[in-house]
Amino acid sequence: MNVCDDNQSGVKDTSTSTAVSWRELLSREHAGAAIVPAVGVLVGAVNIYLAASLLPTAVADLGGAGFYAGNMTIHLVAMVIATMLVSRFLARWGNVGAYLLGFGVFLAGSLVCAVSPVMAVLLAGRGVQGLGAGLLSGLDFAAVRSALPQRLWTRGNALMSAMYGVGNFVGPALGGLFAQFGGWRLAFVAMAVIAAVCGVLVPRALPRGGHGATRAPVPVVSLLLVTAATVAVSVAGVLSGAVAMAAGLAVALLLMALFVAHERRDARRVFPRSTYRPGSPLKWLYLTLALLAFGVAVESFLPLFGQRLGGLAPVVAGFFGAAISLGWSATQLVSSAAVEERTIGRLRVLGPLLLALGFLVLGLMQRQDAPVWLVLGWVPVLFVAGAGIGLAYPHLSVAVMSSTRDPEEGARAAAAIATVTSLAIAFGTAVAGALVNLGGASMLDAARYVLFGFAIVCAVGAVTARAAARTGSR
């Protein structure tokens, strides 16, 4: 039996035959179930970019510059671990209880960061924040699946994911503002207050439910393997020397291969059992989502290219990186209206191709001491690249959610979207760092290696999208 046996319409049944309006999604009946996941994404996205903007100021205040690189590693590892446990929290506490836990953990981590006397404590707080943010991230997809009718899943996912783009703008702006006035601690207090307000609203806004699923045992071995892989790839991203980075990436890939081998034969797994069945489209859907998320990692290096090649001021260059997320967010608000099966299938394939084309064109536009008009031309190209993610991502995520009618397996499938996304961004960041180092002293070479390399990798997403379509149609 393959995944289509659990869902008679299979992966193809990802939407209704008529368009669903935003008005219905935001109606009194469904608004709470749509807005809470969206706010959860927004809190996590703002926090990532807020912390990145504040960290230099915090280092100047607390010392511990040697811990600087560990900030993202700790946060990311914690996020990945939490996303892998989402279905267990849902089975135990339901939608409301799990969200209260997520916001509560995030609040606690923010307060630890705010009162940190030394950098080591700040990093511990960032780890706790990561646990809360990861739980919220995984819950967002699972809550959309369990709390909204299927006809609203695409719109719900689009609204939720659009918050990434909002966070990419709000985060650097708030972080820069607090850092400018030396109030980096107040920034974390503000995040704690936001989490507290969200926690108060959760019982009123989110429908109760999510209980009743079998409480599956914790997949300890899978957790350890993925955690080790995430640490390896994160460390690889900060190593000096292309050989050392390549070795770190090779270790991470080996650990992921061991993870897949373990999941295929062990009942304690993270991904739905149908992922590993012959003929299942789920593995191709997850791979396509991963390749799209892989491309998001370029955002971390675009400010560097803007400053070194385009002569942009740091604050301006910082917002260049958000152009991809802006294109992603804006486009999926429109693409989520697609309901025809053939159109949706084309969008899933077109998305990775458009993302790859954007990186290819941007790579061709790189120049040392580039003129202003050329640098400004990066923005629409980056927007188009992000639009590729927006075209495909909501429909791919809904296809994953629609892959089974079993509530427990469905919650696990939905929550795994966040795990795949976090892992892909971690791998993408490490690969981009390796390619930058490969450029050596030439920032122009580094930029071209990153952009051309990512164009090749992301283009593979069109192949995996086609494989998912072919497999799902059987």
Short mmCIF file of C-alpha atoms in Angstrom, two decimals:
data_model
loop_
_atom_site.label_atom_id
_atom_site.label_comp_id
_atom_site.label_asym_id
_atom_site.label_seq_id
_atom_site.Cartn_x
_atom_site.Cartn_y
_atom_site.Cartn_z
CA MET A 1 0.00 0.00 0.00
CA ASN A 2 1.36 3.44 -0.84
CA VAL A 3 0.44 6.87 0.38
CA CYS A 4 -2.40 7.16 -2.07
CA ASP A 5 -4.09 4.20 -0.42
CA ASP A 6 -4.58 6.25 2.73
CA ASN A 7 -6.06 9.10 0.75
CA GLN A 8 -8.23 7.95 -2.11
CA SER A 9 -7.55 11.10 -4.05
CA GLY A 10 -3.84 10.87 -3.31
CA VAL A 11 -1.48 13.78 -3.51
CA LYS A 12 -3.48 15.29 -6.31
CA ASP A 13 -6.31 16.17 -3.95
CA THR A 14 -4.70 19.26 -2.47
CA SER A 15 -7.47 21.75 -3.04
CA THR A 16 -11.10 22.12 -3.86
CA SER A 17 -12.42 22.75 -7.32
CA THR A 18 -13.36 26.34 -6.55
CA ALA A 19 -11.20 29.14 -5.25
CA VAL A 20 -11.37 29.86 -1.54
CA SER A 21 -11.39 33.52 -0.60
CA TRP A 22 -9.24 35.13 2.05
CA ARG A 23 -12.47 36.39 3.60
CA GLU A 24 -13.50 32.84 4.46
CA LEU A 25 -10.11 32.06 5.99
CA LEU A 26 -10.26 35.18 8.16
CA SER A 27 -13.92 34.77 9.09
CA ARG A 28 -14.90 34.49 12.75
CA GLU A 29 -15.14 30.73 12.40
CA HIS A 30 -11.59 30.18 11.15
CA ALA A 31 -9.62 33.35 11.97
CA GLY A 32 -8.17 32.04 15.23
CA ALA A 33 -6.89 28.84 13.65
CA ALA A 34 -5.27 30.87 10.86
CA ILE A 35 -3.85 33.75 12.86
CA VAL A 36 -2.23 31.81 15.73
CA PRO A 37 0.04 29.77 13.40
CA ALA A 38 0.86 32.93 11.43
CA VAL A 39 1.86 34.76 14.61
CA GLY A 40 3.94 31.76 15.68
CA VAL A 41 5.91 31.97 12.43
CA LEU A 42 6.25 35.74 12.75
CA VAL A 43 7.64 35.49 16.30
CA GLY A 44 10.24 32.94 15.19
CA ALA A 45 11.25 34.87 12.06
CA VAL A 46 11.55 38.21 13.86
CA ASN A 47 13.61 36.56 16.59
CA ILE A 48 16.17 35.10 14.17
CA TYR A 49 16.91 38.41 12.47
CA LEU A 50 16.53 40.43 15.66
CA ALA A 51 19.15 38.32 17.44
CA ALA A 52 21.49 38.48 14.44
CA SER A 53 21.32 42.28 14.53
CA LEU A 54 21.82 42.46 18.31
CA LEU A 55 24.63 39.95 18.74
CA PRO A 56 27.54 42.32 17.88
CA THR A 57 26.28 44.78 20.52
CA ALA A 58 25.81 41.98 23.06
CA VAL A 59 29.35 40.71 22.41
CA ALA A 60 30.73 44.21 22.96
CA ASP A 61 28.87 44.34 26.29
CA LEU A 62 29.40 40.81 27.60
CA GLY A 63 32.58 39.74 25.85
CA GLY A 64 32.91 36.16 24.63
CA ALA A 65 33.58 36.85 20.97
CA GLY A 66 34.68 33.22 20.65
CA PHE A 67 31.07 32.15 21.20
CA TYR A 68 29.81 34.29 18.33
CA ALA A 69 29.63 31.52 15.75
CA GLY A 70 27.87 29.20 18.19
CA ASN A 71 24.84 31.46 18.39
CA MET A 72 23.14 30.20 15.25
CA THR A 73 24.35 26.62 15.74
CA ILE A 74 22.77 26.29 19.18
CA HIS A 75 19.57 27.98 18.10
CA LEU A 76 19.25 25.89 14.95
CA VAL A 77 20.00 22.57 16.63
CA ALA A 78 17.38 23.31 19.28
CA MET A 79 14.83 24.21 16.61
CA VAL A 80 15.40 20.98 14.70
CA ILE A 81 15.06 18.87 17.85
CA ALA A 82 11.80 20.58 18.80
CA THR A 83 10.25 20.22 15.33
CA MET A 84 10.85 16.48 15.49
CA LEU A 85 8.81 16.18 18.69
CA VAL A 86 5.79 18.22 17.65
CA SER A 87 3.46 15.29 16.95
CA ARG A 88 4.20 13.90 20.42
CA PHE A 89 3.33 17.21 22.10
CA LEU A 90 0.13 17.44 20.08
CA ALA A 91 -0.91 13.92 21.09
CA ARG A 92 -0.29 14.70 24.75
CA TRP A 93 -1.61 18.25 25.14
CA GLY A 94 -3.61 19.06 22.01
CA ASN A 95 -3.43 22.26 19.95
CA VAL A 96 -3.92 24.74 22.79
CA GLY A 97 -1.67 23.00 25.30
CA ALA A 98 1.15 22.53 22.79
CA TYR A 99 1.00 26.17 21.68
CA LEU A 100 1.01 27.36 25.29
CA LEU A 101 4.10 25.23 25.88
CA GLY A 102 5.78 26.64 22.77
CA PHE A 103 5.14 30.27 23.66
CA GLY A 104 6.04 29.55 27.30
CA VAL A 105 9.41 28.02 26.43
CA PHE A 106 10.15 30.86 24.00
CA LEU A 107 9.24 33.41 26.70
CA ALA A 108 11.56 31.73 29.21
CA GLY A 109 14.43 31.68 26.73
CA SER A 110 13.91 35.35 25.91
CA LEU A 111 14.05 36.30 29.60
CA VAL A 112 17.25 34.29 30.08
CA CYS A 113 18.78 36.21 27.16
CA ALA A 114 17.62 39.52 28.63
CA VAL A 115 19.28 38.98 32.02
CA SER A 116 22.41 37.17 30.78
CA PRO A 117 25.51 38.22 32.75
CA VAL A 118 27.94 36.44 30.38
CA MET A 119 27.87 35.24 26.79
CA ALA A 120 27.58 31.56 27.79
CA VAL A 121 24.27 32.27 29.53
CA LEU A 122 23.06 34.24 26.52
CA LEU A 123 23.76 31.27 24.28
CA ALA A 124 21.90 28.99 26.69
CA GLY A 125 18.94 31.36 26.45
CA ARG A 126 19.19 31.23 22.67
CA GLY A 127 19.02 27.45 22.87
CA VAL A 128 15.85 27.61 24.95
CA GLN A 129 14.44 30.16 22.50
CA GLY A 130 15.24 27.73 19.71
CA LEU A 131 13.29 24.96 21.42
CA GLY A 132 10.26 27.24 21.69
CA ALA A 133 10.62 28.57 18.15
CA GLY A 134 11.03 25.05 16.73
CA LEU A 135 7.97 23.82 18.55
CA LEU A 136 5.94 26.77 17.26
CA SER A 137 7.26 26.24 13.74
CA GLY A 138 6.26 22.58 13.65
CA LEU A 139 2.93 23.28 15.33
CA ASP A 140 2.08 25.84 12.68
CA PHE A 141 1.81 23.27 9.89
CA ALA A 142 0.19 20.67 12.13
CA ALA A 143 -2.36 23.19 13.44
CA VAL A 144 -3.36 24.29 9.95
CA ARG A 145 -4.01 20.65 9.08
CA SER A 146 -5.96 19.81 12.23
CA ALA A 147 -7.82 23.06 12.91
CA LEU A 148 -8.83 24.16 9.39
CA PRO A 149 -10.95 22.38 6.79
CA GLN A 150 -8.95 20.99 3.90
CA ARG A 151 -10.24 23.58 1.43
CA LEU A 152 -8.45 26.27 3.51
CA TRP A 153 -5.10 24.55 3.88
CA THR A 154 -3.45 26.28 0.92
CA ARG A 155 -4.58 29.74 2.04
CA GLY A 156 -3.62 28.97 5.63
CA ASN A 157 -0.14 27.87 4.62
CA ALA A 158 0.26 30.93 2.40
CA LEU A 159 -0.67 33.31 5.22
CA MET A 160 1.58 31.50 7.66
CA SER A 161 4.59 31.42 5.36
CA ALA A 162 4.10 35.06 4.34
CA MET A 163 5.09 35.96 7.88
CA TYR A 164 8.67 34.95 7.07
CA GLY A 165 8.92 37.92 4.73
CA VAL A 166 7.41 40.25 7.32
CA GLY A 167 9.86 38.96 9.93
CA ASN A 168 12.78 39.53 7.59
CA PHE A 169 11.96 43.23 7.47
CA VAL A 170 10.77 43.77 11.03
CA GLY A 171 13.59 41.77 12.64
CA PRO A 172 16.58 43.76 11.28
CA ALA A 173 14.75 47.04 11.77
CA LEU A 174 13.93 46.35 15.42
CA GLY A 175 17.34 44.84 16.09
CA GLY A 176 19.11 47.81 14.57
CA LEU A 177 16.94 50.22 16.53
CA PHE A 178 17.57 48.54 19.89
CA ALA A 179 21.28 48.09 19.14
CA GLN A 180 21.61 51.73 18.09
CA PHE A 181 20.54 52.87 21.55
CA GLY A 182 22.39 50.12 23.42
CA GLY A 183 19.19 48.41 24.55
CA TRP A 184 19.79 44.89 23.33
CA ARG A 185 18.41 43.45 26.59
CA LEU A 186 15.16 45.34 26.09
CA ALA A 187 14.79 43.69 22.69
CA PHE A 188 14.64 40.27 24.33
CA VAL A 189 12.23 41.62 26.93
CA ALA A 190 10.02 42.81 24.08
CA MET A 191 10.07 39.32 22.54
CA ALA A 192 9.10 37.85 25.92
CA VAL A 193 6.17 40.27 26.21
CA ILE A 194 4.98 39.37 22.69
CA ALA A 195 5.16 35.66 23.56
CA ALA A 196 3.19 36.28 26.76
CA VAL A 197 0.46 38.16 24.90
CA CYS A 198 0.24 35.39 22.31
CA GLY A 199 -0.01 32.80 25.07
CA VAL A 200 -2.93 34.65 26.65
CA LEU A 201 -4.75 34.77 23.31
CA VAL A 202 -4.19 31.12 22.36
CA PRO A 203 -7.04 29.57 24.42
CA ARG A 204 -9.47 32.12 23.03
CA ALA A 205 -8.33 32.06 19.42
CA LEU A 206 -7.37 28.46 18.70
CA PRO A 207 -9.92 25.63 18.61
CA ARG A 208 -9.21 22.90 21.09
CA GLY A 209 -8.36 19.51 19.70
CA GLY A 210 -5.44 17.43 18.64
CA HIS A 211 -5.82 14.95 21.52
CA GLY A 212 -6.49 11.30 21.01
CA ALA A 213 -3.60 10.24 18.84
CA THR A 214 -1.45 7.39 20.04
CA ARG A 215 1.47 8.69 22.04
CA ALA A 216 4.28 7.23 20.01
CA PRO A 217 7.59 6.61 21.79
CA VAL A 218 10.28 9.26 21.38
CA PRO A 219 12.54 8.37 18.42
CA VAL A 220 15.76 8.71 20.41
CA VAL A 221 18.13 7.31 17.78
CA SER A 222 16.61 9.45 15.03
CA LEU A 223 16.88 12.52 17.24
CA LEU A 224 20.53 11.83 18.01
CA LEU A 225 21.43 11.25 14.36
CA VAL A 226 19.70 14.41 13.10
CA THR A 227 21.11 16.47 15.96
CA ALA A 228 24.61 15.23 15.18
CA ALA A 229 24.09 15.97 11.48
CA THR A 230 22.87 19.49 12.25
CA VAL A 231 25.84 20.15 14.52
CA ALA A 232 28.23 18.79 11.87
CA VAL A 233 26.82 20.93 9.08
CA SER A 234 26.65 24.03 11.29
CA VAL A 235 30.27 23.57 12.36
CA ALA A 236 31.26 22.99 8.73
CA GLY A 237 29.82 26.41 7.91
CA VAL A 238 32.28 28.19 10.20
CA LEU A 239 35.42 26.12 9.58
CA SER A 240 38.30 27.69 7.74
CA GLY A 241 39.52 25.92 4.65
CA ALA A 242 37.55 24.26 1.87
CA VAL A 243 38.85 20.78 2.75
CA ALA A 244 37.72 21.04 6.37
CA MET A 245 34.32 22.32 5.29
CA ALA A 246 33.93 19.52 2.76
CA ALA A 247 34.81 16.99 5.45
CA GLY A 248 32.21 18.47 7.79
CA LEU A 249 29.55 18.33 5.09
CA ALA A 250 30.50 14.75 4.24
CA VAL A 251 30.08 13.73 7.89
CA ALA A 252 26.69 15.46 8.00
CA LEU A 253 25.53 13.67 4.84
CA LEU A 254 26.72 10.32 6.22
CA LEU A 255 24.75 10.92 9.42
CA MET A 256 21.65 11.79 7.40
CA ALA A 257 22.07 8.59 5.39
CA LEU A 258 22.23 6.65 8.66
CA PHE A 259 19.12 8.50 9.81
CA VAL A 260 17.18 7.42 6.72
CA ALA A 261 18.40 3.83 7.05
CA HIS A 262 17.32 3.75 10.70
CA GLU A 263 13.92 5.28 9.99
CA ARG A 264 13.17 2.75 7.26
CA ARG A 265 13.44 -0.19 9.63
CA ASP A 266 12.53 1.18 13.06
CA ALA A 267 9.03 1.87 14.38
CA ARG A 268 10.27 4.90 16.34
CA ARG A 269 10.48 7.33 13.47
CA VAL A 270 10.14 11.06 12.82
CA PHE A 271 8.63 10.96 9.35
CA PRO A 272 5.39 9.14 8.46
CA ARG A 273 5.84 5.46 7.67
CA SER A 274 4.46 6.05 4.16
CA THR A 275 7.53 8.20 3.38
CA TYR A 276 9.64 5.08 3.09
CA ARG A 277 7.20 2.91 1.17
CA PRO A 278 7.98 2.09 -2.47
CA GLY A 279 5.95 4.30 -4.76
CA SER A 280 5.22 6.94 -2.12
CA PRO A 281 5.38 10.55 -3.38
CA LEU A 282 6.10 11.86 0.12
CA LYS A 283 9.85 11.48 -0.14
CA TRP A 284 9.86 13.50 -3.38
CA LEU A 285 7.62 16.16 -1.88
CA TYR A 286 9.92 16.54 1.12
CA LEU A 287 12.98 16.67 -1.15
CA THR A 288 11.40 19.40 -3.26
CA LEU A 289 10.53 21.42 -0.16
CA ALA A 290 14.09 20.93 1.06
CA LEU A 291 15.60 22.18 -2.19
CA LEU A 292 13.41 25.29 -2.10
CA ALA A 293 14.35 25.98 1.53
CA PHE A 294 18.01 25.32 0.65
CA GLY A 295 17.89 28.39 -1.57
CA VAL A 296 16.77 30.61 1.32
CA ALA A 297 20.25 30.23 2.84
CA VAL A 298 21.61 32.64 0.21
CA GLU A 299 19.92 35.44 2.16
CA SER A 300 22.60 35.25 4.85
CA PHE A 301 25.35 36.14 2.38
CA LEU A 302 23.64 38.73 0.18
CA PRO A 303 24.39 41.59 2.63
CA LEU A 304 28.08 40.62 2.43
CA PHE A 305 28.02 40.72 -1.37
CA GLY A 306 26.13 44.02 -1.33
CA GLN A 307 28.71 45.67 0.93
CA ARG A 308 31.86 44.25 -0.67
CA LEU A 309 30.84 44.35 -4.33
CA GLY A 310 28.19 47.06 -4.44
CA GLY A 311 29.55 49.45 -1.82
CA LEU A 312 26.23 49.50 0.06
CA ALA A 313 25.90 50.73 3.62
CA PRO A 314 25.41 47.86 6.10
CA VAL A 315 21.81 48.79 6.90
CA VAL A 316 20.88 48.93 3.21
CA ALA A 317 22.73 45.73 2.37
CA GLY A 318 20.92 43.99 5.21
CA PHE A 319 17.56 44.58 3.63
CA PHE A 320 18.78 43.26 0.26
CA GLY A 321 18.82 39.82 1.82
CA ALA A 322 15.13 40.11 2.60
CA ALA A 323 14.19 40.54 -1.08
CA ILE A 324 13.99 36.75 -1.53
CA SER A 325 11.60 36.36 1.38
CA LEU A 326 9.56 39.31 0.16
CA GLY A 327 9.14 37.66 -3.23
CA TRP A 328 8.30 34.37 -1.54
CA SER A 329 5.68 35.94 0.73
CA ALA A 330 4.01 38.18 -1.84
CA THR A 331 3.83 35.53 -4.56
CA GLN A 332 2.34 32.75 -2.48
CA LEU A 333 -0.49 35.01 -1.36
CA VAL A 334 -1.46 35.03 -5.04
CA SER A 335 -0.41 31.52 -6.07
CA SER A 336 -2.44 30.00 -3.25
CA ALA A 337 -5.56 30.87 -5.26
CA ALA A 338 -4.70 28.16 -7.83
CA VAL A 339 -7.10 25.23 -7.62
CA GLU A 340 -6.81 23.41 -10.95
CA GLU A 341 -4.82 20.21 -10.63
CA ARG A 342 -2.84 20.85 -13.81
CA THR A 343 -2.00 24.41 -12.78
CA ILE A 344 -0.86 23.31 -9.34
CA GLY A 345 1.36 20.63 -10.88
CA ARG A 346 2.99 23.21 -13.14
CA LEU A 347 3.57 25.62 -10.26
CA ARG A 348 5.36 22.92 -8.27
CA VAL A 349 7.78 22.37 -11.14
CA LEU A 350 8.08 26.01 -12.17
CA GLY A 351 8.94 27.18 -8.65
CA PRO A 352 12.37 25.52 -8.37
CA LEU A 353 13.20 26.51 -11.95
CA LEU A 354 12.37 30.16 -11.28
CA LEU A 355 14.44 30.11 -8.07
CA ALA A 356 17.39 28.62 -9.95
CA LEU A 357 16.99 31.12 -12.82
CA GLY A 358 17.06 34.01 -10.36
CA PHE A 359 20.33 32.82 -8.87
CA LEU A 360 21.80 32.25 -12.32
CA VAL A 361 20.95 35.76 -13.51
CA LEU A 362 22.14 37.31 -10.26
CA GLY A 363 25.44 35.47 -10.61
CA LEU A 364 25.88 36.91 -14.10
CA MET A 365 25.21 40.40 -12.71
CA GLN A 366 28.02 40.29 -10.15
CA ARG A 367 30.79 42.84 -10.71
CA GLN A 368 33.60 44.23 -8.59
CA ASP A 369 32.74 47.83 -7.67
CA ALA A 370 29.40 47.41 -9.39
CA PRO A 371 27.61 50.63 -10.39
CA VAL A 372 24.54 51.67 -8.42
CA TRP A 373 22.13 50.93 -11.25
CA LEU A 374 23.39 47.36 -11.49
CA VAL A 375 23.17 46.79 -7.73
CA LEU A 376 19.62 48.13 -7.71
CA GLY A 377 18.87 45.60 -10.43
CA TRP A 378 19.59 42.85 -7.94
CA VAL A 379 16.34 43.57 -6.12
CA PRO A 380 13.86 42.53 -8.85
CA VAL A 381 16.01 39.49 -9.65
CA LEU A 382 16.01 38.45 -6.00
CA PHE A 383 12.27 39.05 -5.86
CA VAL A 384 11.78 36.73 -8.85
CA ALA A 385 13.96 34.09 -7.21
CA GLY A 386 11.85 34.28 -4.07
CA ALA A 387 8.71 34.15 -6.19
CA GLY A 388 9.80 30.68 -7.27
CA ILE A 389 9.51 29.52 -3.67
CA GLY A 390 6.14 31.24 -3.31
CA LEU A 391 4.73 29.56 -6.41
CA ALA A 392 5.46 26.03 -5.22
CA TYR A 393 5.79 25.99 -1.43
CA PRO A 394 2.13 26.27 -0.34
CA HIS A 395 1.00 23.61 -2.82
CA LEU A 396 3.82 21.25 -1.87
CA SER A 397 3.04 21.62 1.83
CA VAL A 398 -0.65 20.96 1.21
CA ALA A 399 0.26 17.89 -0.82
CA VAL A 400 2.18 16.60 2.20
CA MET A 401 -0.78 17.32 4.49
CA SER A 402 -3.15 15.56 2.08
CA SER A 403 -1.02 12.45 1.83
CA THR A 404 -2.98 10.51 4.46
CA ARG A 405 -6.31 10.53 6.23
CA ASP A 406 -4.87 9.01 9.39
CA PRO A 407 -4.82 11.84 12.02
CA GLU A 408 -1.63 10.67 13.72
CA GLU A 409 0.28 10.17 10.48
CA GLY A 410 -1.12 13.43 9.12
CA ALA A 411 0.09 15.41 12.13
CA ARG A 412 3.50 13.79 11.79
CA ALA A 413 3.64 14.54 8.06
CA ALA A 414 2.69 18.18 8.60
CA ALA A 415 5.10 18.73 11.48
CA ALA A 416 7.93 17.19 9.46
CA ILE A 417 7.69 20.09 6.98
CA ALA A 418 9.30 22.33 9.59
CA THR A 419 12.02 19.73 10.27
CA VAL A 420 12.82 19.48 6.56
CA THR A 421 12.88 23.27 6.19
CA SER A 422 15.19 23.83 9.18
CA LEU A 423 17.59 21.10 8.09
CA ALA A 424 17.68 22.36 4.51
CA ILE A 425 18.47 25.92 5.61
CA ALA A 426 21.24 24.59 7.87
CA PHE A 427 22.77 22.60 5.02
CA GLY A 428 22.34 25.51 2.63
CA THR A 429 24.10 27.91 4.98
CA ALA A 430 27.03 25.55 5.42
CA VAL A 431 27.34 24.92 1.68
CA ALA A 432 27.19 28.66 0.98
CA GLY A 433 29.91 29.25 3.56
CA ALA A 434 32.09 26.61 1.91
CA LEU A 435 31.59 28.22 -1.51
CA VAL A 436 32.44 31.66 -0.13
CA ASN A 437 35.66 30.27 1.32
CA LEU A 438 36.37 28.61 -2.02
CA GLY A 439 36.47 32.08 -3.54
CA GLY A 440 39.43 32.94 -1.32
CA ALA A 441 40.39 36.61 -1.33
CA SER A 442 38.15 37.35 -4.31
CA MET A 443 34.65 38.29 -3.16
CA LEU A 444 33.56 38.33 -6.81
CA ASP A 445 34.55 34.69 -7.23
CA ALA A 446 32.89 33.83 -3.93
CA ALA A 447 29.61 35.43 -4.98
CA ARG A 448 29.62 33.65 -8.32
CA TYR A 449 30.43 30.28 -6.75
CA VAL A 450 27.53 30.67 -4.32
CA LEU A 451 24.98 31.87 -6.84
CA PHE A 452 25.89 29.49 -9.66
CA GLY A 453 26.22 26.57 -7.25
CA PHE A 454 22.83 27.24 -5.71
CA ALA A 455 21.28 27.63 -9.17
CA ILE A 456 22.38 24.08 -10.01
CA VAL A 457 21.19 22.58 -6.70
CA CYS A 458 17.82 24.35 -6.69
CA ALA A 459 17.12 23.37 -10.30
CA VAL A 460 17.11 19.72 -9.16
CA GLY A 461 13.88 20.61 -7.36
CA ALA A 462 12.08 20.57 -10.71
CA VAL A 463 13.15 16.95 -11.16
CA THR A 464 11.94 15.92 -7.70
CA ALA A 465 8.67 17.80 -8.22
CA ARG A 466 8.08 15.88 -11.44
CA ALA A 467 8.89 12.63 -9.63
CA ALA A 468 6.33 13.46 -6.94
CA ALA A 469 3.70 14.14 -9.61
CA ARG A 470 4.42 10.91 -11.46
CA THR A 471 4.45 8.83 -8.28
CA GLY A 472 1.30 10.43 -6.90
CA SER A 473 -0.64 9.79 -10.09
CA ARG A 474 -0.15 6.02 -9.97
#
